[in-house]
PDB file of C-alpha atoms in Angstrom:
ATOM      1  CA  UNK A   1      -4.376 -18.633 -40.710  1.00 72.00           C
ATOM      2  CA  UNK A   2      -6.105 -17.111 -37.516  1.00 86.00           C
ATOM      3  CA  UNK A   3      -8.464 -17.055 -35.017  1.00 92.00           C
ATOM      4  CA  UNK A   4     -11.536 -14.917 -35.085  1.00 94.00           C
ATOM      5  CA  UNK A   5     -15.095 -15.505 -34.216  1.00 96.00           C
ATOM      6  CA  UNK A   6     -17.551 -15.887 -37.216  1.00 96.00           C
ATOM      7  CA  UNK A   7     -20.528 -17.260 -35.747  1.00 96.00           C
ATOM      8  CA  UNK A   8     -23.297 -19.968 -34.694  1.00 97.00           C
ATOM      9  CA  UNK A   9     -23.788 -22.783 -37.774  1.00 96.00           C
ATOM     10  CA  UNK A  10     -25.020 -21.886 -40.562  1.00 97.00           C
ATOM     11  CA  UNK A  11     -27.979 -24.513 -41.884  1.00 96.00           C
ATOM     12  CA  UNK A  12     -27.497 -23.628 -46.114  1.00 96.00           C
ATOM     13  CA  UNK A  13     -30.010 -24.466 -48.513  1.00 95.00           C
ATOM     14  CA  UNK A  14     -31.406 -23.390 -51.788  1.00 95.00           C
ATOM     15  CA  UNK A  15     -33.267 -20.685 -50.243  1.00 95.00           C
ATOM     16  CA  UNK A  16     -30.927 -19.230 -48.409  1.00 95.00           C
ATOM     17  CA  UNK A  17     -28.878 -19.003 -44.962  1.00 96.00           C
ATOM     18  CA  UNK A  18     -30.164 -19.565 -41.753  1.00 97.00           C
ATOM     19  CA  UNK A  19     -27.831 -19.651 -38.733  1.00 97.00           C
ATOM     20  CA  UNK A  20     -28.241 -22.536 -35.361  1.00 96.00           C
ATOM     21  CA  UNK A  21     -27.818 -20.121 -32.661  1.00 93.00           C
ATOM     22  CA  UNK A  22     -28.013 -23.584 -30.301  1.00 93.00           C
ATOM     23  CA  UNK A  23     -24.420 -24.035 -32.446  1.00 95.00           C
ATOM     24  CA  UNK A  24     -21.963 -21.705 -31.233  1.00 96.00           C
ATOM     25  CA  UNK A  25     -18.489 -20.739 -32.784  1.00 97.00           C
ATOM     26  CA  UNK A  26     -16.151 -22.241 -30.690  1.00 97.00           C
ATOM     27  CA  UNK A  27     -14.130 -19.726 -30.492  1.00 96.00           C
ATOM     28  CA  UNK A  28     -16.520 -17.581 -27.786  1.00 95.00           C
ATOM     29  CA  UNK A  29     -14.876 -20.280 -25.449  1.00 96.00           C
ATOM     30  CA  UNK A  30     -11.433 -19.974 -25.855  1.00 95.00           C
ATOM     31  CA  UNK A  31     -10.700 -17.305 -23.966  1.00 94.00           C
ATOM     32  CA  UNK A  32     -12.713 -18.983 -21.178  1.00 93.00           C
ATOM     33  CA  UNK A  33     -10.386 -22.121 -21.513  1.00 94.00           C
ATOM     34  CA  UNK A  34      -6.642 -19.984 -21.594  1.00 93.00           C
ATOM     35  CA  UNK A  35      -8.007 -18.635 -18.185  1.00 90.00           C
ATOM     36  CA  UNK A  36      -8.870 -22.044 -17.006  1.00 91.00           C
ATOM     37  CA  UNK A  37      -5.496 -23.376 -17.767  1.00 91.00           C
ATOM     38  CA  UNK A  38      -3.283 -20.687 -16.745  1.00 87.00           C
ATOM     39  CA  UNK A  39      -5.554 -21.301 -13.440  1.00 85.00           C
ATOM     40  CA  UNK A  40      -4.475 -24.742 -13.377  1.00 85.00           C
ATOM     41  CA  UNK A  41      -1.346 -25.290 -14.814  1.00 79.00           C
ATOM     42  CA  UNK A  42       1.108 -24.641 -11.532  1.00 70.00           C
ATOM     43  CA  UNK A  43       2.470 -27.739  -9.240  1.00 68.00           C
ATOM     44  CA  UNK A  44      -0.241 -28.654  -6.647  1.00 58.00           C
ATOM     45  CA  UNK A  45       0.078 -29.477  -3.183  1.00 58.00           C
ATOM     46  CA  UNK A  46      -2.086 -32.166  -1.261  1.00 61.00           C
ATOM     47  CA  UNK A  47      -4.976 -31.114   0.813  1.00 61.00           C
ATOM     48  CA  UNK A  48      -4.653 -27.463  -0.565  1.00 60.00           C
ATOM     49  CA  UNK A  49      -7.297 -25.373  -2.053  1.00 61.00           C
ATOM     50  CA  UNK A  50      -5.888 -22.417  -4.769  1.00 58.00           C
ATOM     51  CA  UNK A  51      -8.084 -19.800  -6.066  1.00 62.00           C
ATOM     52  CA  UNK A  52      -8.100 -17.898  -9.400  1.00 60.00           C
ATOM     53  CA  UNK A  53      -9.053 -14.833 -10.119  1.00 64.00           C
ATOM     54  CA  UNK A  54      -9.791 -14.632 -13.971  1.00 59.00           C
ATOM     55  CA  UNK A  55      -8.787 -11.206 -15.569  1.00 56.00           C
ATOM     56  CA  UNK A  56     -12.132 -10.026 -16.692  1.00 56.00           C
ATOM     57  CA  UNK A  57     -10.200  -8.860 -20.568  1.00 70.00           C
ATOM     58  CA  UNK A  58     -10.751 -10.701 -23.325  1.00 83.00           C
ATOM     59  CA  UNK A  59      -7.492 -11.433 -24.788  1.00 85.00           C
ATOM     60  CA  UNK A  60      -7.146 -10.183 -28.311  1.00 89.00           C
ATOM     61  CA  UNK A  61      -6.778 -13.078 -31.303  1.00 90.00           C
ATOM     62  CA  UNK A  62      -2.910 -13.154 -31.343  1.00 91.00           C
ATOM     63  CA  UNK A  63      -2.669 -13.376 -27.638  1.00 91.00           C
ATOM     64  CA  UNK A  64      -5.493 -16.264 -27.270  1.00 92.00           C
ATOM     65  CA  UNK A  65      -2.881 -18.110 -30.609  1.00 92.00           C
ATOM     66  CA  UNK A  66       0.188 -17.329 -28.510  1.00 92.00           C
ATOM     67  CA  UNK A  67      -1.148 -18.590 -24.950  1.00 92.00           C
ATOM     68  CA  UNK A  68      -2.770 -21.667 -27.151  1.00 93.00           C
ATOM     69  CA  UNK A  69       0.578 -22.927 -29.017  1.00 93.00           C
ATOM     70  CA  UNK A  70       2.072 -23.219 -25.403  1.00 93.00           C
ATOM     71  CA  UNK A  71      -0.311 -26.166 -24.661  1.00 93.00           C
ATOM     72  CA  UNK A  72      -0.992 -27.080 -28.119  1.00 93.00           C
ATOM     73  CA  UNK A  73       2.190 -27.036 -29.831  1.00 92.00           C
ATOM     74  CA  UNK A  74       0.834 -28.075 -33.260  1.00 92.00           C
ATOM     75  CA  UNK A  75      -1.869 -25.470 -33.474  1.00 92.00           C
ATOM     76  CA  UNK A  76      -0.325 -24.313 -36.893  1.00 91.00           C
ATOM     77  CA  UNK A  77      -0.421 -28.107 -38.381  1.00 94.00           C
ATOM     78  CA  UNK A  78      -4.164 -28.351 -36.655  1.00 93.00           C
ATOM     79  CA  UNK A  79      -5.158 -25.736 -38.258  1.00 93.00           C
ATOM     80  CA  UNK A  80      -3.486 -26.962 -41.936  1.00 94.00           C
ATOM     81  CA  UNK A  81      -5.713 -30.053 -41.457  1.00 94.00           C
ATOM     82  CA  UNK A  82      -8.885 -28.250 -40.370  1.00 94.00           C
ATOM     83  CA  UNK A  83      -8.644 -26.268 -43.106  1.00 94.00           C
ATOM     84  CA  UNK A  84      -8.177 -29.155 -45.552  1.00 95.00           C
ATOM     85  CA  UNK A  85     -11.050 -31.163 -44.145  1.00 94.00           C
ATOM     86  CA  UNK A  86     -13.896 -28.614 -44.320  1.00 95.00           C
ATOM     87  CA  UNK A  87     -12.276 -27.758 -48.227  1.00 96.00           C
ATOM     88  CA  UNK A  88     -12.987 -31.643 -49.035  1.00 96.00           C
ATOM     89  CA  UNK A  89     -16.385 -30.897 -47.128  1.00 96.00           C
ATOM     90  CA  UNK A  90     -16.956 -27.865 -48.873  1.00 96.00           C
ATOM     91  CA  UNK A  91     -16.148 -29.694 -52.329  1.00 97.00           C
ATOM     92  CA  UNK A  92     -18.669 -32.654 -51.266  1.00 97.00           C
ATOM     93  CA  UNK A  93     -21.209 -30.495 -50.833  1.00 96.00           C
ATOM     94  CA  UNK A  94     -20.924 -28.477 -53.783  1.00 96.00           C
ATOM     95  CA  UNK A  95     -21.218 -32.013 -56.135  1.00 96.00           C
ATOM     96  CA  UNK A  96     -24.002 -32.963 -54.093  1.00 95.00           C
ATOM     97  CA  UNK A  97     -25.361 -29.885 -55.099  1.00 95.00           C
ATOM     98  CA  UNK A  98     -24.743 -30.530 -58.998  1.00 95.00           C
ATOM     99  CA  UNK A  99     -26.159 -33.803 -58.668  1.00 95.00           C
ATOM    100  CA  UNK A 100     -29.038 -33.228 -56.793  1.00 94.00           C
ATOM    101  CA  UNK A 101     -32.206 -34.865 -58.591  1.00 94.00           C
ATOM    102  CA  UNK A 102     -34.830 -32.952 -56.769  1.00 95.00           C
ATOM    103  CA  UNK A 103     -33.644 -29.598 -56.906  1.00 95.00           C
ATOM    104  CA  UNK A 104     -34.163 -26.857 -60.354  1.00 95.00           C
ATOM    105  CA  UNK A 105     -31.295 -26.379 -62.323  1.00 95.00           C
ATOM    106  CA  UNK A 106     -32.489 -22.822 -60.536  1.00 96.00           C
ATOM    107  CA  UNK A 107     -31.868 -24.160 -57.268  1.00 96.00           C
ATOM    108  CA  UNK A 108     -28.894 -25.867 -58.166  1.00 96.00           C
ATOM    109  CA  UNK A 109     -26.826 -22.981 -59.064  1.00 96.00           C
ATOM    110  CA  UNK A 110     -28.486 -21.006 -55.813  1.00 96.00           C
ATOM    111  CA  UNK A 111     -27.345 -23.912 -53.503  1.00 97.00           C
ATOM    112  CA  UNK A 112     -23.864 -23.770 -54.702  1.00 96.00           C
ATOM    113  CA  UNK A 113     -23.580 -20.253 -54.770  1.00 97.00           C
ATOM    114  CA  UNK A 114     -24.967 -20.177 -51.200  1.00 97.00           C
ATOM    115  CA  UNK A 115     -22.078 -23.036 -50.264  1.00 97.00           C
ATOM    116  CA  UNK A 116     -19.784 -20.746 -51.791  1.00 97.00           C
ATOM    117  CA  UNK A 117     -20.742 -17.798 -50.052  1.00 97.00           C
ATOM    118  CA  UNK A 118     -19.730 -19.358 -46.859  1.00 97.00           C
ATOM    119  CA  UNK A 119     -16.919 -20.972 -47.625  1.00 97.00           C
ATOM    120  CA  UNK A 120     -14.744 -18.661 -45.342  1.00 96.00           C
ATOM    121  CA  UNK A 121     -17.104 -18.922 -42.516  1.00 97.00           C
ATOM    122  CA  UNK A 122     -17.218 -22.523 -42.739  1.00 97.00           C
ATOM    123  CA  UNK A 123     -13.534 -22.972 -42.724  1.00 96.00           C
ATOM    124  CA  UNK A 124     -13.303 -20.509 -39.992  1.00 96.00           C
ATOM    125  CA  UNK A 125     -15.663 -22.370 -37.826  1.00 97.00           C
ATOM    126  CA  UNK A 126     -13.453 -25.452 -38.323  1.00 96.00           C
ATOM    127  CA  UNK A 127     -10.413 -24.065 -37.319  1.00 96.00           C
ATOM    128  CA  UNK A 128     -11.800 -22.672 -34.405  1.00 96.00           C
ATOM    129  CA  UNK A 129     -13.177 -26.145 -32.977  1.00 96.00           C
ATOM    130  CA  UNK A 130     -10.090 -27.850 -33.567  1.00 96.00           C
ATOM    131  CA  UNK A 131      -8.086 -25.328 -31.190  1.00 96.00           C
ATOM    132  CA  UNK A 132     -10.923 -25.547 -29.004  1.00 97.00           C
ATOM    133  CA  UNK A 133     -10.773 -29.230 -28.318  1.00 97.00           C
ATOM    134  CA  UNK A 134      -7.282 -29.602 -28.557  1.00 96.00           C
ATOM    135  CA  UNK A 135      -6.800 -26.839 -25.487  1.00 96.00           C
ATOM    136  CA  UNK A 136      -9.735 -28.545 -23.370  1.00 97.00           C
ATOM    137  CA  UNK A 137      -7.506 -32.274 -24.152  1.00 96.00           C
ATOM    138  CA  UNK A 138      -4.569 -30.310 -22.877  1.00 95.00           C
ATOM    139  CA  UNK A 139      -6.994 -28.960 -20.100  1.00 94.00           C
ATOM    140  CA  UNK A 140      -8.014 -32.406 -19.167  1.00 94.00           C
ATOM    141  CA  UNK A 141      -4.521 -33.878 -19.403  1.00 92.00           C
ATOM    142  CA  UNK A 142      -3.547 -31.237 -16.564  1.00 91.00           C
ATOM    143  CA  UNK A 143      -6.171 -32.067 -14.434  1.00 89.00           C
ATOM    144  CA  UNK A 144      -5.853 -35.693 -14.753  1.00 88.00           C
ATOM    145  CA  UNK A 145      -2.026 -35.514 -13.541  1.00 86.00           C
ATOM    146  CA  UNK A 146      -2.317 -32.500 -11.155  1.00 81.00           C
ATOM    147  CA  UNK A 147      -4.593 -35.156  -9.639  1.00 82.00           C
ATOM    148  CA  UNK A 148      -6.894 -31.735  -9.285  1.00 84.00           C
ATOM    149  CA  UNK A 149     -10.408 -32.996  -7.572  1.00 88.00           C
ATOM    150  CA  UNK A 150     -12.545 -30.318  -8.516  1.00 88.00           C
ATOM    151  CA  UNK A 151     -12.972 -27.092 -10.352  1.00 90.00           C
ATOM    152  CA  UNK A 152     -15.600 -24.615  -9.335  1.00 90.00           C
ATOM    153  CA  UNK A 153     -16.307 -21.692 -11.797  1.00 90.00           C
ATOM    154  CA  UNK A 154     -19.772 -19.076 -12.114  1.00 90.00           C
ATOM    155  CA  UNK A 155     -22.822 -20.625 -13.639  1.00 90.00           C
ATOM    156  CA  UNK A 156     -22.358 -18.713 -16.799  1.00 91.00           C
ATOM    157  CA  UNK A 157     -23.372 -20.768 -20.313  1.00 91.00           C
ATOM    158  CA  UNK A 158     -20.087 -20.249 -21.473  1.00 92.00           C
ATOM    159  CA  UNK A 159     -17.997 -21.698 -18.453  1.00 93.00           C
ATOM    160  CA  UNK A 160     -20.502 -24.302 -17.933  1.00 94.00           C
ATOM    161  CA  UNK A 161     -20.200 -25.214 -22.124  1.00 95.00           C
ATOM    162  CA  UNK A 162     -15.877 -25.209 -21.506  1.00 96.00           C
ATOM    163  CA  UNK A 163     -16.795 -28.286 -18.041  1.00 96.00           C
ATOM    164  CA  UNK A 164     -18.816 -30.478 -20.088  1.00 96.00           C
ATOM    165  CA  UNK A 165     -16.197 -30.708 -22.614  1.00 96.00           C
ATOM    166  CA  UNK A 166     -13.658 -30.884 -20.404  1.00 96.00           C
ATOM    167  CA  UNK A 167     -15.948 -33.770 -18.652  1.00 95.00           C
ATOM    168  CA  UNK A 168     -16.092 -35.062 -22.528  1.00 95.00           C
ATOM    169  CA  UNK A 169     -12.544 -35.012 -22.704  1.00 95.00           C
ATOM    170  CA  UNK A 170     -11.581 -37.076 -19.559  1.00 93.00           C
ATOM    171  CA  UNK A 171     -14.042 -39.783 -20.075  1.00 92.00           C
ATOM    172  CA  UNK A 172     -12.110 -40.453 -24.184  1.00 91.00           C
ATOM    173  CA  UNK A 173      -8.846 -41.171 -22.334  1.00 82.00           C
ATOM    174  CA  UNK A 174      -7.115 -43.941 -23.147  1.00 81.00           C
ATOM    175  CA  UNK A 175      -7.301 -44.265 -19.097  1.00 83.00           C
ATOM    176  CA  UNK A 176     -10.624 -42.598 -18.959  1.00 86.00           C
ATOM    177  CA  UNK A 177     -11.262 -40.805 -15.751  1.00 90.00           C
ATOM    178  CA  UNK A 178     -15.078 -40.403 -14.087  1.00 92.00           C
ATOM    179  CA  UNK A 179     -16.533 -37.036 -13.455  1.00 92.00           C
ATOM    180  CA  UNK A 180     -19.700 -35.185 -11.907  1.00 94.00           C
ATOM    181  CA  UNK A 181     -21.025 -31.800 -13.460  1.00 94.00           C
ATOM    182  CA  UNK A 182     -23.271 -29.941 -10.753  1.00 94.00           C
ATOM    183  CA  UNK A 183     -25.006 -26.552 -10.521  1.00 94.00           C
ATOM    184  CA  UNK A 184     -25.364 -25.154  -7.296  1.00 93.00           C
ATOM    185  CA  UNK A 185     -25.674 -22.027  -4.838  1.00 92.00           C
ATOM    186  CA  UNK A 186     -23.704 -20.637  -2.162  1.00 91.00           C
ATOM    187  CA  UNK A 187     -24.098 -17.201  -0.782  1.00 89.00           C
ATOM    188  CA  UNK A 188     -26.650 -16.610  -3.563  1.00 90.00           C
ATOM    189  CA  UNK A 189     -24.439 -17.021  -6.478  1.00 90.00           C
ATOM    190  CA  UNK A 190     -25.053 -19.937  -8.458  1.00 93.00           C
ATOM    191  CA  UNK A 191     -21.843 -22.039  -9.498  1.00 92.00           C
ATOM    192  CA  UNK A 192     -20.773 -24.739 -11.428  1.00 93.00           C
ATOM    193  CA  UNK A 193     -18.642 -27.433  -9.983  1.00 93.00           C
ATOM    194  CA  UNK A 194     -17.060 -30.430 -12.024  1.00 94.00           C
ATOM    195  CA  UNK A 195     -16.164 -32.858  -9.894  1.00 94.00           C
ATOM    196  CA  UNK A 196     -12.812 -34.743 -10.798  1.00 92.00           C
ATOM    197  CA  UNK A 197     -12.892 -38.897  -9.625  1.00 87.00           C
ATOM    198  CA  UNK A 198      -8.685 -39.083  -9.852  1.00 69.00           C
ATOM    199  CA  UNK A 199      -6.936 -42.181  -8.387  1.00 59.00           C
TER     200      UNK A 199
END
């Protein structure tokens, strides 16, 4: 097993595949988050500010695995159980299919072959989330005991998608920790800031 992108959700139905582009892969993150915590993941000093540069590559698939199992040890066993609990998904659906007292036998057969078609896609997708929360928990974990008080990044979807999890992922803690997500401007570039409320 791997990581590659796929795509947004896909909404399947007897006639046909439509995609949530509102749902994106998680995977279009990652790369955001390995920057983010080799940023981050350095001893800290009291009262001092650091600054990262991100390196504007994207890292390939292999390297984005390799930086990932160095903060997420059990990515291969993550992935194991992703893949088995979007096959037991996959199966549900497909009986619910067969069973379904609305549909054509038609539309039966479409719906399933339509499940089927994605099957791949839909695994792939689950793989990819599970990685992706796993590195923002490991994220979160760093900030929380770096005792880090902010993190200021561009006000880019993507970066601002990879603070609110992170602000997710701090506040299901067993100890959770508060946060503050803002947008704002300084010398006419617009910036996100999440705002870290350590003790």
């Amino acid at each position: 097993m791997t990581l590659k992108y796929v795509g947004p959700k896909p909404i399947i139905s007897h006639t046909g595949i439509e995609f949530d582009n509102n749902k994106e892969d998680k995977f279009a993150y990652l790369n955001i988050v390995v920057q983010l915590l080799k940023a981050i993941d350095h001893k800290y000093f009291e009262d001092k500010i650091y600054t990262y540069n991100a390196d504007a590559g994207r890292l390939t698939s292999d390297e984005l695995l390799n930086e990932l199992k160095k903060y997420c040890p059990e990515v291969d066993q993550l992935m194991q159980r992703a893949n088995h609990h979007i096959e037991e998904e996959i199966e549900h659906d497909i009986k619910r299919a067969r069973e379904n007292t609305i549909l054509t036998d038609e539309d039966k057969i479409v719906l399933e072959k339509n499940i089927n078609i994605m099957h791949d896609y839909l695994i792939q997708r689950s793989i990819n989330k599970a990685i992706y929360y796993c590195a923002v928990d490991a994220l979160a974990l760093i900030l929380r005991e770096g005792h880090v008080d902010h993190i200021i990044v561009p006000m880019f979807q993507t970066f601002f998608h990879v603070l609110h999890s992170i602000q997710g992922s701090l506040k299901r803690q067993k100890m959770p920790v508060e946060s503050k997500l803002e947008i704002f401007q300084k010398d006419t570039k617009l910036l996100a800031r999440l705002q870290i409320k350590n003790n």
